[in-house]
Amino acid sequence: MVQVGGDPAPQDVARRLREGMARGVLSFPLTAFRDDGALDPDGFRAHVTGRLAAGPGAVFPACGTGEFFSLDEDEYRTVVTVAVQEAAGRVPVVAGTGYGWAQAARFARIAEEAGADALLVLPHYLTEAPQDGLAAQLEQLAARTRLPLVAYQRGQVAYTADTLRRIARIPNVIGVKDGHSDLDRLQRLTLAAPDGFLFFNGAATAEIQARAYATVGVPAYSSAVHAFAPEIAGAFFTAFRDGDHGTVDKLLRAFYVPFVELRDRAPGYAVSLVKAAARLRGQRVGPVRAPLTDPAPADLAGLKALLTAGLDLVGASL
C-alpha cells in the first residue's frame, strides 16, 4: 500500500504476508494485453478487482504469471500502480523484479514509487552462478531498495543452507519462494532459516504438491488457478487447510492432475493456458506476448471441457 509517514519495517510486511498465507492463496494476476499486443490497463484493473474479491492472502503483480519478462518499465509501473490502487491496503502487494541486480534495482525503484509493499526477486537472467554470486545478487539489490525482498529459487537459482543463512542476514530479505520441489534441499533450508523467515510453495500448479511441501513445514502456496477459477482454488485451499482429504483428492483427480497434463503439452503453457482459461471465463486479459504463444485449438477445447467439469465440482459454472 502507499505509505504515509515512513516505510513499514520488513518484519511488519512479513507478518502481514504470514497472516495472509494462513487465510488464502497467494494470487498472481495476469497482465492484460489488447489483441495488438499493447498493454490494457482497464482489462488488468478489472482482472485484479476480481481476484481481490475472491479473498487472496496477497497479490503478486508483474511476476512470472504476469509476464514480467515481457514488460517495459512504463508498462511495469502501470501494472504495479493499478494493483496497489485496487488492493488499497487490504492485502500486501508484492511486485516482481528481476534480471541482473542493476536492472532489478530500476524496477525496484518503480515499485517503491508505485506503493508496492515488497518485491519477489525472480531468477537472474541466463547464466549459471556460484553460491557467492547468488547471495551477492540479493545483497546488491537489497542495498538499493527499501522494500522487503522475497527470493525466488527456480531454474538456475538454488540456494544451499549456508547461502540461506547468509541471505537471511540481509535486513530486508524476508523469505524464499521455492520452485524446485526438491524437498530434501527445502527441508535443509527451512531448518537453517531464522525464526519468522517466510517460505512458500511456488511450483507450477502448486496445489499438486501442497501436501508434500507441508511435510517439510511449507504449507503456503501460490495459485495460478486463482487467476481464472478462484472458486476451484478456494475450495482446494479450504479443504487442504481443514484436512478434508476426500475433497482434496477429488479436486486433484478430477481437475488439477488433468490440468497439469494439459499444461505439460507445450512450453509456456504454465502461463498461456492460464490466460486462455481466464478468457473462457470472460475476463479481458487478451493474448500472451511472444515468445509465449496461445494454446492450440485442440488444447483450448480440452481446456474448456476440463474447466467446465472442475467448476461443476464446486458448484460454479463457466
PDB file of C-alpha atoms in Angstrom:
ATOM      1  CA  MET A   1       0.000   0.000   0.000  1.00  0.00           C
ATOM      2  CA  VAL A   2       1.090   3.640  -0.431  1.00  0.00           C
ATOM      3  CA  GLN A   3       2.889   4.596   2.740  1.00  0.00           C
ATOM      4  CA  VAL A   4       2.339   7.760   4.750  1.00  0.00           C
ATOM      5  CA  GLY A   5       4.903   8.835   7.316  1.00  0.00           C
ATOM      6  CA  GLY A   6       7.601   6.299   6.538  1.00  0.00           C
ATOM      7  CA  ASP A   7       8.006   2.753   5.307  1.00  0.00           C
ATOM      8  CA  PRO A   8       6.943  -0.312   7.290  1.00  0.00           C
ATOM      9  CA  ALA A   9       9.636  -2.456   8.839  1.00  0.00           C
ATOM     10  CA  PRO A  10      10.393  -5.679   6.932  1.00  0.00           C
ATOM     11  CA  GLN A  11       9.085  -7.691   9.868  1.00  0.00           C
ATOM     12  CA  ASP A  12       5.731  -5.909   9.607  1.00  0.00           C
ATOM     13  CA  VAL A  13       5.430  -6.837   5.930  1.00  0.00           C
ATOM     14  CA  ALA A  14       6.476 -10.399   6.774  1.00  0.00           C
ATOM     15  CA  ARG A  15       3.789 -10.531   9.443  1.00  0.00           C
ATOM     16  CA  ARG A  16       1.108  -9.348   7.020  1.00  0.00           C
ATOM     17  CA  LEU A  17       2.218 -11.914   4.458  1.00  0.00           C
ATOM     18  CA  ARG A  18       2.221 -14.691   7.047  1.00  0.00           C
ATOM     19  CA  GLU A  19      -1.294 -13.753   8.136  1.00  0.00           C
ATOM     20  CA  GLY A  20      -2.385 -13.640   4.504  1.00  0.00           C
ATOM     21  CA  MET A  21      -0.896 -17.050   3.754  1.00  0.00           C
ATOM     22  CA  ALA A  22      -2.933 -18.521   6.599  1.00  0.00           C
ATOM     23  CA  ARG A  23      -6.255 -17.265   5.251  1.00  0.00           C
ATOM     24  CA  GLY A  24      -5.933 -17.587   1.466  1.00  0.00           C
ATOM     25  CA  VAL A  25      -3.846 -18.468  -1.546  1.00  0.00           C
ATOM     26  CA  LEU A  26      -1.220 -16.140  -2.952  1.00  0.00           C
ATOM     27  CA  SER A  27      -2.657 -14.646  -6.144  1.00  0.00           C
ATOM     28  CA  PHE A  28      -0.538 -13.997  -9.228  1.00  0.00           C
ATOM     29  CA  PRO A  29      -2.693 -11.908 -11.594  1.00  0.00           C
ATOM     30  CA  LEU A  30      -2.354 -11.981 -15.357  1.00  0.00           C
ATOM     31  CA  THR A  31      -1.203  -8.892 -17.218  1.00  0.00           C
ATOM     32  CA  ALA A  32      -3.864  -7.879 -19.736  1.00  0.00           C
ATOM     33  CA  PHE A  33      -2.906  -7.106 -23.319  1.00  0.00           C
ATOM     34  CA  ARG A  34      -5.013  -5.987 -26.250  1.00  0.00           C
ATOM     35  CA  ASP A  35      -5.159  -8.034 -29.429  1.00  0.00           C
ATOM     36  CA  ASP A  36      -2.437  -5.829 -30.949  1.00  0.00           C
ATOM     37  CA  GLY A  37      -0.142  -6.633 -28.010  1.00  0.00           C
ATOM     38  CA  ALA A  38      -0.448  -3.271 -26.261  1.00  0.00           C
ATOM     39  CA  LEU A  39      -0.969  -3.151 -22.513  1.00  0.00           C
ATOM     40  CA  ASP A  40      -4.637  -2.991 -21.492  1.00  0.00           C
ATOM     41  CA  PRO A  41      -4.726  -1.180 -18.112  1.00  0.00           C
ATOM     42  CA  ASP A  42      -8.516  -1.275 -17.842  1.00  0.00           C
ATOM     43  CA  GLY A  43      -8.586  -5.004 -18.536  1.00  0.00           C
ATOM     44  CA  PHE A  44      -5.892  -5.540 -15.926  1.00  0.00           C
ATOM     45  CA  ARG A  45      -7.761  -3.434 -13.372  1.00  0.00           C
ATOM     46  CA  ALA A  46     -10.910  -5.497 -13.853  1.00  0.00           C
ATOM     47  CA  HIS A  47      -8.919  -8.721 -13.554  1.00  0.00           C
ATOM     48  CA  VAL A  48      -7.216  -7.635 -10.327  1.00  0.00           C
ATOM     49  CA  THR A  49     -10.512  -6.455  -8.867  1.00  0.00           C
ATOM     50  CA  GLY A  50     -11.973  -9.896  -9.496  1.00  0.00           C
ATOM     51  CA  ARG A  51      -9.011 -11.651  -7.883  1.00  0.00           C
ATOM     52  CA  LEU A  52      -9.250  -9.444  -4.804  1.00  0.00           C
ATOM     53  CA  ALA A  53     -12.953 -10.149  -4.469  1.00  0.00           C
ATOM     54  CA  ALA A  54     -12.070 -13.837  -4.101  1.00  0.00           C
ATOM     55  CA  GLY A  55     -10.061 -13.162  -0.925  1.00  0.00           C
ATOM     56  CA  PRO A  56      -6.386 -13.957  -1.620  1.00  0.00           C
ATOM     57  CA  GLY A  57      -3.747 -13.680   1.062  1.00  0.00           C
ATOM     58  CA  ALA A  58      -1.623 -11.339  -1.077  1.00  0.00           C
ATOM     59  CA  VAL A  59      -1.355 -10.156  -4.676  1.00  0.00           C
ATOM     60  CA  PHE A  60       1.825 -10.562  -6.761  1.00  0.00           C
ATOM     61  CA  PRO A  61       1.582  -8.408  -9.929  1.00  0.00           C
ATOM     62  CA  ALA A  62       4.135  -8.453 -12.737  1.00  0.00           C
ATOM     63  CA  CYS A  63       5.642 -11.797 -11.762  1.00  0.00           C
ATOM     64  CA  GLY A  64       6.038 -14.929 -13.895  1.00  0.00           C
ATOM     65  CA  THR A  65       2.329 -15.496 -14.489  1.00  0.00           C
ATOM     66  CA  GLY A  66       2.027 -11.760 -15.125  1.00  0.00           C
ATOM     67  CA  GLU A  67       4.677 -11.916 -17.879  1.00  0.00           C
ATOM     68  CA  PHE A  68       7.189  -9.661 -16.116  1.00  0.00           C
ATOM     69  CA  PHE A  69       9.759 -10.678 -18.709  1.00  0.00           C
ATOM     70  CA  SER A  70       7.627  -9.066 -21.441  1.00  0.00           C
ATOM     71  CA  LEU A  71       7.020  -5.686 -19.772  1.00  0.00           C
ATOM     72  CA  ASP A  72       8.931  -2.482 -20.331  1.00  0.00           C
ATOM     73  CA  GLU A  73       9.450  -0.122 -17.410  1.00  0.00           C
ATOM     74  CA  ASP A  74       6.480   2.147 -18.187  1.00  0.00           C
ATOM     75  CA  GLU A  75       4.164  -0.852 -18.501  1.00  0.00           C
ATOM     76  CA  TYR A  76       5.529  -2.279 -15.274  1.00  0.00           C
ATOM     77  CA  ARG A  77       4.808   0.999 -13.497  1.00  0.00           C
ATOM     78  CA  THR A  78       1.218   0.927 -14.719  1.00  0.00           C
ATOM     79  CA  VAL A  79       0.672  -2.698 -13.690  1.00  0.00           C
ATOM     80  CA  VAL A  80       2.059  -2.254 -10.184  1.00  0.00           C
ATOM     81  CA  THR A  81       0.251   1.058  -9.683  1.00  0.00           C
ATOM     82  CA  VAL A  82      -3.091  -0.457 -10.667  1.00  0.00           C
ATOM     83  CA  ALA A  83      -2.572  -3.420  -8.337  1.00  0.00           C
ATOM     84  CA  VAL A  84      -1.716  -1.120  -5.434  1.00  0.00           C
ATOM     85  CA  GLN A  85      -4.722   1.083  -6.114  1.00  0.00           C
ATOM     86  CA  GLU A  86      -7.117  -1.851  -6.257  1.00  0.00           C
ATOM     87  CA  ALA A  87      -5.664  -3.597  -3.202  1.00  0.00           C
ATOM     88  CA  ALA A  88      -5.990  -0.323  -1.254  1.00  0.00           C
ATOM     89  CA  GLY A  89      -4.065  -1.753   1.682  1.00  0.00           C
ATOM     90  CA  ARG A  90      -6.385  -4.730   2.183  1.00  0.00           C
ATOM     91  CA  VAL A  91      -3.676  -7.273   1.290  1.00  0.00           C
ATOM     92  CA  PRO A  92       0.060  -6.946   0.637  1.00  0.00           C
ATOM     93  CA  VAL A  93       1.141  -6.193  -2.931  1.00  0.00           C
ATOM     94  CA  VAL A  94       4.413  -7.926  -3.857  1.00  0.00           C
ATOM     95  CA  ALA A  95       5.710  -6.851  -7.263  1.00  0.00           C
ATOM     96  CA  GLY A  96       8.089  -8.890  -9.382  1.00  0.00           C
ATOM     97  CA  THR A  97      11.579  -7.748 -10.247  1.00  0.00           C
ATOM     98  CA  GLY A  98      14.475  -9.491 -11.919  1.00  0.00           C
ATOM     99  CA  TYR A  99      17.336  -9.711 -14.451  1.00  0.00           C
ATOM    100  CA  GLY A 100      20.739  -8.659 -13.080  1.00  0.00           C
ATOM    101  CA  TRP A 101      20.791  -6.603  -9.893  1.00  0.00           C
ATOM    102  CA  ALA A 102      21.315  -3.306 -11.737  1.00  0.00           C
ATOM    103  CA  GLN A 103      18.163  -3.739 -13.835  1.00  0.00           C
ATOM    104  CA  ALA A 104      16.295  -5.279 -10.905  1.00  0.00           C
ATOM    105  CA  ALA A 105      17.073  -2.132  -8.905  1.00  0.00           C
ATOM    106  CA  ARG A 106      15.483   0.005 -11.645  1.00  0.00           C
ATOM    107  CA  PHE A 107      12.266  -1.983 -11.421  1.00  0.00           C
ATOM    108  CA  ALA A 108      12.502  -1.886  -7.617  1.00  0.00           C
ATOM    109  CA  ARG A 109      12.549   1.916  -7.644  1.00  0.00           C
ATOM    110  CA  ILE A 110       9.453   1.952  -9.829  1.00  0.00           C
ATOM    111  CA  ALA A 111       7.702  -0.472  -7.468  1.00  0.00           C
ATOM    112  CA  GLU A 112       8.623   1.722  -4.496  1.00  0.00           C
ATOM    113  CA  GLU A 113       7.180   4.788  -6.209  1.00  0.00           C
ATOM    114  CA  ALA A 114       4.033   2.865  -7.121  1.00  0.00           C
ATOM    115  CA  GLY A 115       3.485   1.900  -3.472  1.00  0.00           C
ATOM    116  CA  ALA A 116       4.247  -1.843  -3.510  1.00  0.00           C
ATOM    117  CA  ASP A 117       4.772  -3.491  -0.133  1.00  0.00           C
ATOM    118  CA  ALA A 118       7.569  -5.863  -1.176  1.00  0.00           C
ATOM    119  CA  LEU A 119       9.351  -7.456  -4.134  1.00  0.00           C
ATOM    120  CA  LEU A 120       9.581 -11.006  -5.433  1.00  0.00           C
ATOM    121  CA  VAL A 121      13.095 -11.353  -6.870  1.00  0.00           C
ATOM    122  CA  LEU A 122      12.823 -13.556  -9.951  1.00  0.00           C
ATOM    123  CA  PRO A 123      15.848 -15.618 -11.060  1.00  0.00           C
ATOM    124  CA  HIS A 124      18.577 -13.588 -12.722  1.00  0.00           C
ATOM    125  CA  TYR A 125      18.955 -13.652 -16.482  1.00  0.00           C
ATOM    126  CA  LEU A 126      20.506 -16.570 -18.395  1.00  0.00           C
ATOM    127  CA  THR A 127      23.778 -17.500 -16.739  1.00  0.00           C
ATOM    128  CA  GLU A 128      24.523 -20.038 -14.040  1.00  0.00           C
ATOM    129  CA  ALA A 129      26.263 -18.648 -10.968  1.00  0.00           C
ATOM    130  CA  PRO A 130      28.069 -19.880  -7.842  1.00  0.00           C
ATOM    131  CA  GLN A 131      26.509 -19.559  -4.409  1.00  0.00           C
ATOM    132  CA  ASP A 132      28.570 -16.457  -3.558  1.00  0.00           C
ATOM    133  CA  GLY A 133      27.169 -14.770  -6.657  1.00  0.00           C
ATOM    134  CA  LEU A 134      23.586 -15.732  -5.855  1.00  0.00           C
ATOM    135  CA  ALA A 135      23.941 -14.170  -2.421  1.00  0.00           C
ATOM    136  CA  ALA A 136      25.700 -11.099  -3.802  1.00  0.00           C
ATOM    137  CA  GLN A 137      22.861 -10.570  -6.282  1.00  0.00           C
ATOM    138  CA  LEU A 138      20.428 -10.149  -3.390  1.00  0.00           C
ATOM    139  CA  GLU A 139      22.880  -8.082  -1.359  1.00  0.00           C
ATOM    140  CA  GLN A 140      23.374  -5.653  -4.230  1.00  0.00           C
ATOM    141  CA  LEU A 141      19.644  -5.308  -4.807  1.00  0.00           C
ATOM    142  CA  ALA A 142      18.826  -5.026  -1.104  1.00  0.00           C
ATOM    143  CA  ALA A 143      21.292  -2.151  -0.779  1.00  0.00           C
ATOM    144  CA  ARG A 144      19.369  -0.256  -3.457  1.00  0.00           C
ATOM    145  CA  THR A 145      15.801  -0.628  -2.279  1.00  0.00           C
ATOM    146  CA  ARG A 146      13.936  -0.047   0.947  1.00  0.00           C
ATOM    147  CA  LEU A 147      11.369  -2.710   0.063  1.00  0.00           C
ATOM    148  CA  PRO A 148      11.433  -6.162   1.665  1.00  0.00           C
ATOM    149  CA  LEU A 149      12.563  -8.933  -0.688  1.00  0.00           C
ATOM    150  CA  VAL A 150      11.340 -12.485  -1.222  1.00  0.00           C
ATOM    151  CA  ALA A 151      13.893 -14.511  -3.183  1.00  0.00           C
ATOM    152  CA  TYR A 152      12.562 -16.924  -5.804  1.00  0.00           C
ATOM    153  CA  GLN A 153      14.687 -20.036  -6.211  1.00  0.00           C
ATOM    154  CA  ARG A 154      13.950 -21.688  -9.514  1.00  0.00           C
ATOM    155  CA  GLY A 155      15.869 -22.552 -12.670  1.00  0.00           C
ATOM    156  CA  GLN A 156      19.498 -21.570 -12.215  1.00  0.00           C
ATOM    157  CA  VAL A 157      18.899 -20.283  -8.663  1.00  0.00           C
ATOM    158  CA  ALA A 158      19.055 -22.941  -5.940  1.00  0.00           C
ATOM    159  CA  TYR A 159      20.353 -21.988  -2.509  1.00  0.00           C
ATOM    160  CA  THR A 160      22.383 -24.118  -0.128  1.00  0.00           C
ATOM    161  CA  ALA A 161      21.760 -23.953   3.603  1.00  0.00           C
ATOM    162  CA  ASP A 162      24.900 -21.824   4.045  1.00  0.00           C
ATOM    163  CA  THR A 163      23.700 -19.370   1.408  1.00  0.00           C
ATOM    164  CA  LEU A 164      20.270 -19.265   3.011  1.00  0.00           C
ATOM    165  CA  ARG A 165      21.879 -18.278   6.310  1.00  0.00           C
ATOM    166  CA  ARG A 166      23.791 -15.522   4.503  1.00  0.00           C
ATOM    167  CA  ILE A 167      20.814 -14.044   2.665  1.00  0.00           C
ATOM    168  CA  ALA A 168      18.623 -14.297   5.775  1.00  0.00           C
ATOM    169  CA  ARG A 169      21.060 -11.906   7.468  1.00  0.00           C
ATOM    170  CA  ILE A 170      20.248  -9.236   4.877  1.00  0.00           C
ATOM    171  CA  PRO A 171      17.864  -6.986   6.832  1.00  0.00           C
ATOM    172  CA  ASN A 172      15.205  -6.662   4.144  1.00  0.00           C
ATOM    173  CA  VAL A 173      15.232 -10.260   2.849  1.00  0.00           C
ATOM    174  CA  ILE A 174      12.183 -11.819   4.472  1.00  0.00           C
ATOM    175  CA  GLY A 175      11.605 -15.101   2.666  1.00  0.00           C
ATOM    176  CA  VAL A 176      12.016 -17.587  -0.164  1.00  0.00           C
ATOM    177  CA  LYS A 177       9.603 -18.827  -2.793  1.00  0.00           C
ATOM    178  CA  ASP A 178      10.587 -22.318  -3.927  1.00  0.00           C
ATOM    179  CA  GLY A 179      10.016 -23.593  -7.439  1.00  0.00           C
ATOM    180  CA  HIS A 180      12.363 -26.593  -7.444  1.00  0.00           C
ATOM    181  CA  SER A 181      10.252 -29.035  -5.413  1.00  0.00           C
ATOM    182  CA  ASP A 182      13.439 -30.627  -4.076  1.00  0.00           C
ATOM    183  CA  LEU A 183      12.110 -31.455  -0.634  1.00  0.00           C
ATOM    184  CA  ASP A 184      15.449 -32.617   0.728  1.00  0.00           C
ATOM    185  CA  ARG A 185      17.020 -29.266  -0.143  1.00  0.00           C
ATOM    186  CA  LEU A 186      13.975 -27.345   1.042  1.00  0.00           C
ATOM    187  CA  GLN A 187      13.967 -29.091   4.414  1.00  0.00           C
ATOM    188  CA  ARG A 188      17.603 -28.136   4.881  1.00  0.00           C
ATOM    189  CA  LEU A 189      16.740 -24.517   4.081  1.00  0.00           C
ATOM    190  CA  THR A 190      13.818 -24.334   6.479  1.00  0.00           C
ATOM    191  CA  LEU A 191      15.965 -25.758   9.260  1.00  0.00           C
ATOM    192  CA  ALA A 192      18.747 -23.260   8.509  1.00  0.00           C
ATOM    193  CA  ALA A 193      16.420 -20.253   8.454  1.00  0.00           C
ATOM    194  CA  PRO A 194      15.883 -17.969  11.446  1.00  0.00           C
ATOM    195  CA  ASP A 195      12.528 -17.858  13.210  1.00  0.00           C
ATOM    196  CA  GLY A 196       9.938 -15.939  11.245  1.00  0.00           C
ATOM    197  CA  PHE A 197      11.586 -16.364   7.855  1.00  0.00           C
ATOM    198  CA  LEU A 198       8.918 -16.995   5.205  1.00  0.00           C
ATOM    199  CA  PHE A 199       8.756 -19.921   2.802  1.00  0.00           C
ATOM    200  CA  PHE A 200       6.097 -20.754   0.267  1.00  0.00           C
ATOM    201  CA  ASN A 201       5.498 -23.303  -2.448  1.00  0.00           C
ATOM    202  CA  GLY A 202       5.939 -21.734  -5.869  1.00  0.00           C
ATOM    203  CA  ALA A 203       5.864 -24.868  -8.001  1.00  0.00           C
ATOM    204  CA  ALA A 204       3.857 -24.682 -11.217  1.00  0.00           C
ATOM    205  CA  THR A 205       0.261 -25.611 -10.307  1.00  0.00           C
ATOM    206  CA  ALA A 206       1.392 -25.691  -6.703  1.00  0.00           C
ATOM    207  CA  GLU A 207      -1.709 -27.454  -5.396  1.00  0.00           C
ATOM    208  CA  ILE A 208      -0.410 -30.720  -6.860  1.00  0.00           C
ATOM    209  CA  GLN A 209       2.495 -30.637  -4.396  1.00  0.00           C
ATOM    210  CA  ALA A 210       0.839 -28.846  -1.491  1.00  0.00           C
ATOM    211  CA  ARG A 211       0.779 -31.936   0.734  1.00  0.00           C
ATOM    212  CA  ALA A 212       4.408 -32.762   0.046  1.00  0.00           C
ATOM    213  CA  TYR A 213       5.546 -29.214   0.828  1.00  0.00           C
ATOM    214  CA  ALA A 214       3.533 -29.205   4.043  1.00  0.00           C
ATOM    215  CA  THR A 215       5.506 -32.218   5.300  1.00  0.00           C
ATOM    216  CA  VAL A 216       8.664 -30.065   5.419  1.00  0.00           C
ATOM    217  CA  GLY A 217       6.905 -27.150   7.075  1.00  0.00           C
ATOM    218  CA  VAL A 218       5.850 -25.162   3.994  1.00  0.00           C
ATOM    219  CA  PRO A 219       2.039 -25.236   3.740  1.00  0.00           C
ATOM    220  CA  ALA A 220       1.605 -21.853   1.998  1.00  0.00           C
ATOM    221  CA  TYR A 221       1.492 -21.768  -1.786  1.00  0.00           C
ATOM    222  CA  SER A 222       0.863 -19.631  -4.833  1.00  0.00           C
ATOM    223  CA  SER A 223      -2.060 -20.483  -7.100  1.00  0.00           C
ATOM    224  CA  ALA A 224      -2.184 -19.899 -10.842  1.00  0.00           C
ATOM    225  CA  VAL A 225      -5.671 -21.449 -10.832  1.00  0.00           C
ATOM    226  CA  HIS A 226      -6.834 -18.499  -8.711  1.00  0.00           C
ATOM    227  CA  ALA A 227      -6.243 -16.311 -11.785  1.00  0.00           C
ATOM    228  CA  PHE A 228      -9.074 -17.988 -13.693  1.00  0.00           C
ATOM    229  CA  ALA A 229     -11.071 -20.160 -11.285  1.00  0.00           C
ATOM    230  CA  PRO A 230     -10.950 -18.757  -7.755  1.00  0.00           C
ATOM    231  CA  GLU A 231     -13.919 -20.990  -6.922  1.00  0.00           C
ATOM    232  CA  ILE A 232     -11.777 -24.092  -7.503  1.00  0.00           C
ATOM    233  CA  ALA A 233      -8.688 -22.567  -5.895  1.00  0.00           C
ATOM    234  CA  GLY A 234     -10.705 -21.500  -2.856  1.00  0.00           C
ATOM    235  CA  ALA A 235     -12.365 -24.897  -2.462  1.00  0.00           C
ATOM    236  CA  PHE A 236      -8.991 -26.625  -2.582  1.00  0.00           C
ATOM    237  CA  PHE A 237      -7.423 -24.189  -0.113  1.00  0.00           C
ATOM    238  CA  THR A 238     -10.236 -24.648   2.391  1.00  0.00           C
ATOM    239  CA  ALA A 239     -10.152 -28.445   2.108  1.00  0.00           C
ATOM    240  CA  PHE A 240      -6.355 -28.534   2.372  1.00  0.00           C
ATOM    241  CA  ARG A 241      -6.318 -26.205   5.382  1.00  0.00           C
ATOM    242  CA  ASP A 242      -9.080 -28.140   7.150  1.00  0.00           C
ATOM    243  CA  GLY A 243      -7.642 -31.595   6.482  1.00  0.00           C
ATOM    244  CA  ASP A 244     -10.564 -32.601   4.259  1.00  0.00           C
ATOM    245  CA  HIS A 245      -8.599 -35.233   2.368  1.00  0.00           C
ATOM    246  CA  GLY A 246     -11.600 -36.522   0.459  1.00  0.00           C
ATOM    247  CA  THR A 247     -12.247 -33.151  -1.164  1.00  0.00           C
ATOM    248  CA  VAL A 248      -8.542 -32.616  -1.800  1.00  0.00           C
ATOM    249  CA  ASP A 249      -8.310 -35.987  -3.544  1.00  0.00           C
ATOM    250  CA  LYS A 250     -11.447 -35.325  -5.578  1.00  0.00           C
ATOM    251  CA  LEU A 251     -10.173 -31.970  -6.834  1.00  0.00           C
ATOM    252  CA  LEU A 252      -6.715 -33.356  -7.566  1.00  0.00           C
ATOM    253  CA  ARG A 253      -8.038 -36.320  -9.552  1.00  0.00           C
ATOM    254  CA  ALA A 254     -10.801 -34.550 -11.448  1.00  0.00           C
ATOM    255  CA  PHE A 255      -9.213 -31.172 -12.114  1.00  0.00           C
ATOM    256  CA  TYR A 256      -5.640 -30.488 -11.043  1.00  0.00           C
ATOM    257  CA  VAL A 257      -3.916 -33.593 -12.412  1.00  0.00           C
ATOM    258  CA  PRO A 258      -5.665 -33.351 -15.824  1.00  0.00           C
ATOM    259  CA  PHE A 259      -4.866 -29.640 -15.907  1.00  0.00           C
ATOM    260  CA  VAL A 260      -1.169 -30.343 -15.296  1.00  0.00           C
ATOM    261  CA  GLU A 261      -1.175 -32.993 -18.017  1.00  0.00           C
ATOM    262  CA  LEU A 262      -2.631 -30.424 -20.420  1.00  0.00           C
ATOM    263  CA  ARG A 263      -0.213 -27.762 -19.194  1.00  0.00           C
ATOM    264  CA  ASP A 264       2.750 -30.019 -19.898  1.00  0.00           C
ATOM    265  CA  ARG A 265       1.910 -30.442 -23.591  1.00  0.00           C
ATOM    266  CA  ALA A 266       3.830 -27.333 -24.673  1.00  0.00           C
ATOM    267  CA  PRO A 267       6.464 -24.959 -23.285  1.00  0.00           C
ATOM    268  CA  GLY A 268       4.937 -21.817 -21.846  1.00  0.00           C
ATOM    269  CA  TYR A 269       1.517 -23.320 -21.198  1.00  0.00           C
ATOM    270  CA  ALA A 270       2.013 -22.597 -17.481  1.00  0.00           C
ATOM    271  CA  VAL A 271       1.150 -19.014 -18.456  1.00  0.00           C
ATOM    272  CA  SER A 272      -0.676 -19.184 -21.783  1.00  0.00           C
ATOM    273  CA  LEU A 273      -3.088 -21.924 -20.677  1.00  0.00           C
ATOM    274  CA  VAL A 274      -3.945 -19.924 -17.579  1.00  0.00           C
ATOM    275  CA  LYS A 275      -4.591 -16.848 -19.686  1.00  0.00           C
ATOM    276  CA  ALA A 276      -6.745 -18.842 -22.113  1.00  0.00           C
ATOM    277  CA  ALA A 277      -8.793 -20.170 -19.198  1.00  0.00           C
ATOM    278  CA  ALA A 278      -9.329 -16.625 -17.947  1.00  0.00           C
ATOM    279  CA  ARG A 279     -10.601 -15.615 -21.396  1.00  0.00           C
ATOM    280  CA  LEU A 280     -13.004 -18.571 -21.339  1.00  0.00           C
ATOM    281  CA  ARG A 281     -14.444 -17.075 -18.144  1.00  0.00           C
ATOM    282  CA  GLY A 282     -14.996 -13.750 -19.890  1.00  0.00           C
ATOM    283  CA  GLN A 283     -12.012 -11.934 -18.425  1.00  0.00           C
ATOM    284  CA  ARG A 284     -10.464  -9.242 -20.598  1.00  0.00           C
ATOM    285  CA  VAL A 285      -6.861 -10.375 -20.319  1.00  0.00           C
ATOM    286  CA  GLY A 286      -6.043 -10.781 -24.033  1.00  0.00           C
ATOM    287  CA  PRO A 287      -3.297 -12.917 -25.556  1.00  0.00           C
ATOM    288  CA  VAL A 288       0.180 -13.705 -24.297  1.00  0.00           C
ATOM    289  CA  ARG A 289       3.180 -11.889 -25.709  1.00  0.00           C
ATOM    290  CA  ALA A 290       5.952 -13.564 -27.654  1.00  0.00           C
ATOM    291  CA  PRO A 291       7.975 -15.651 -27.032  1.00  0.00           C
ATOM    292  CA  LEU A 292       4.906 -17.335 -25.495  1.00  0.00           C
ATOM    293  CA  THR A 293       2.127 -18.498 -27.792  1.00  0.00           C
ATOM    294  CA  ASP A 294      -1.565 -19.053 -27.186  1.00  0.00           C
ATOM    295  CA  PRO A 295      -2.735 -22.682 -26.905  1.00  0.00           C
ATOM    296  CA  ALA A 296      -3.558 -24.764 -29.975  1.00  0.00           C
ATOM    297  CA  PRO A 297      -7.282 -25.122 -30.839  1.00  0.00           C
ATOM    298  CA  ALA A 298      -7.429 -28.770 -29.730  1.00  0.00           C
ATOM    299  CA  ASP A 299      -5.892 -27.843 -26.382  1.00  0.00           C
ATOM    300  CA  LEU A 300      -8.352 -24.973 -25.976  1.00  0.00           C
ATOM    301  CA  ALA A 301     -11.218 -27.405 -26.482  1.00  0.00           C
ATOM    302  CA  GLY A 302      -9.765 -29.737 -23.866  1.00  0.00           C
ATOM    303  CA  LEU A 303      -9.245 -26.815 -21.508  1.00  0.00           C
ATOM    304  CA  LYS A 304     -12.860 -25.705 -21.848  1.00  0.00           C
ATOM    305  CA  ALA A 305     -14.168 -29.184 -21.076  1.00  0.00           C
ATOM    306  CA  LEU A 306     -11.862 -29.563 -18.079  1.00  0.00           C
ATOM    307  CA  LEU A 307     -12.688 -26.124 -16.717  1.00  0.00           C
ATOM    308  CA  THR A 308     -16.410 -26.769 -17.069  1.00  0.00           C
ATOM    309  CA  ALA A 309     -16.065 -30.046 -15.189  1.00  0.00           C
ATOM    310  CA  GLY A 310     -13.883 -28.504 -12.482  1.00  0.00           C
ATOM    311  CA  LEU A 311     -16.287 -25.656 -11.861  1.00  0.00           C
ATOM    312  CA  ASP A 312     -19.178 -28.092 -11.666  1.00  0.00           C
ATOM    313  CA  LEU A 313     -17.382 -29.918  -8.858  1.00  0.00           C
ATOM    314  CA  VAL A 314     -17.505 -26.780  -6.685  1.00  0.00           C
ATOM    315  CA  GLY A 315     -20.971 -25.649  -7.688  1.00  0.00           C
ATOM    316  CA  ALA A 316     -19.906 -22.970 -10.153  1.00  0.00           C
ATOM    317  CA  SER A 317     -20.284 -22.580 -13.901  1.00  0.00           C
ATOM    318  CA  LEU A 318     -18.278 -21.347 -16.846  1.00  0.00           C
TER     319      LEU A 318
END
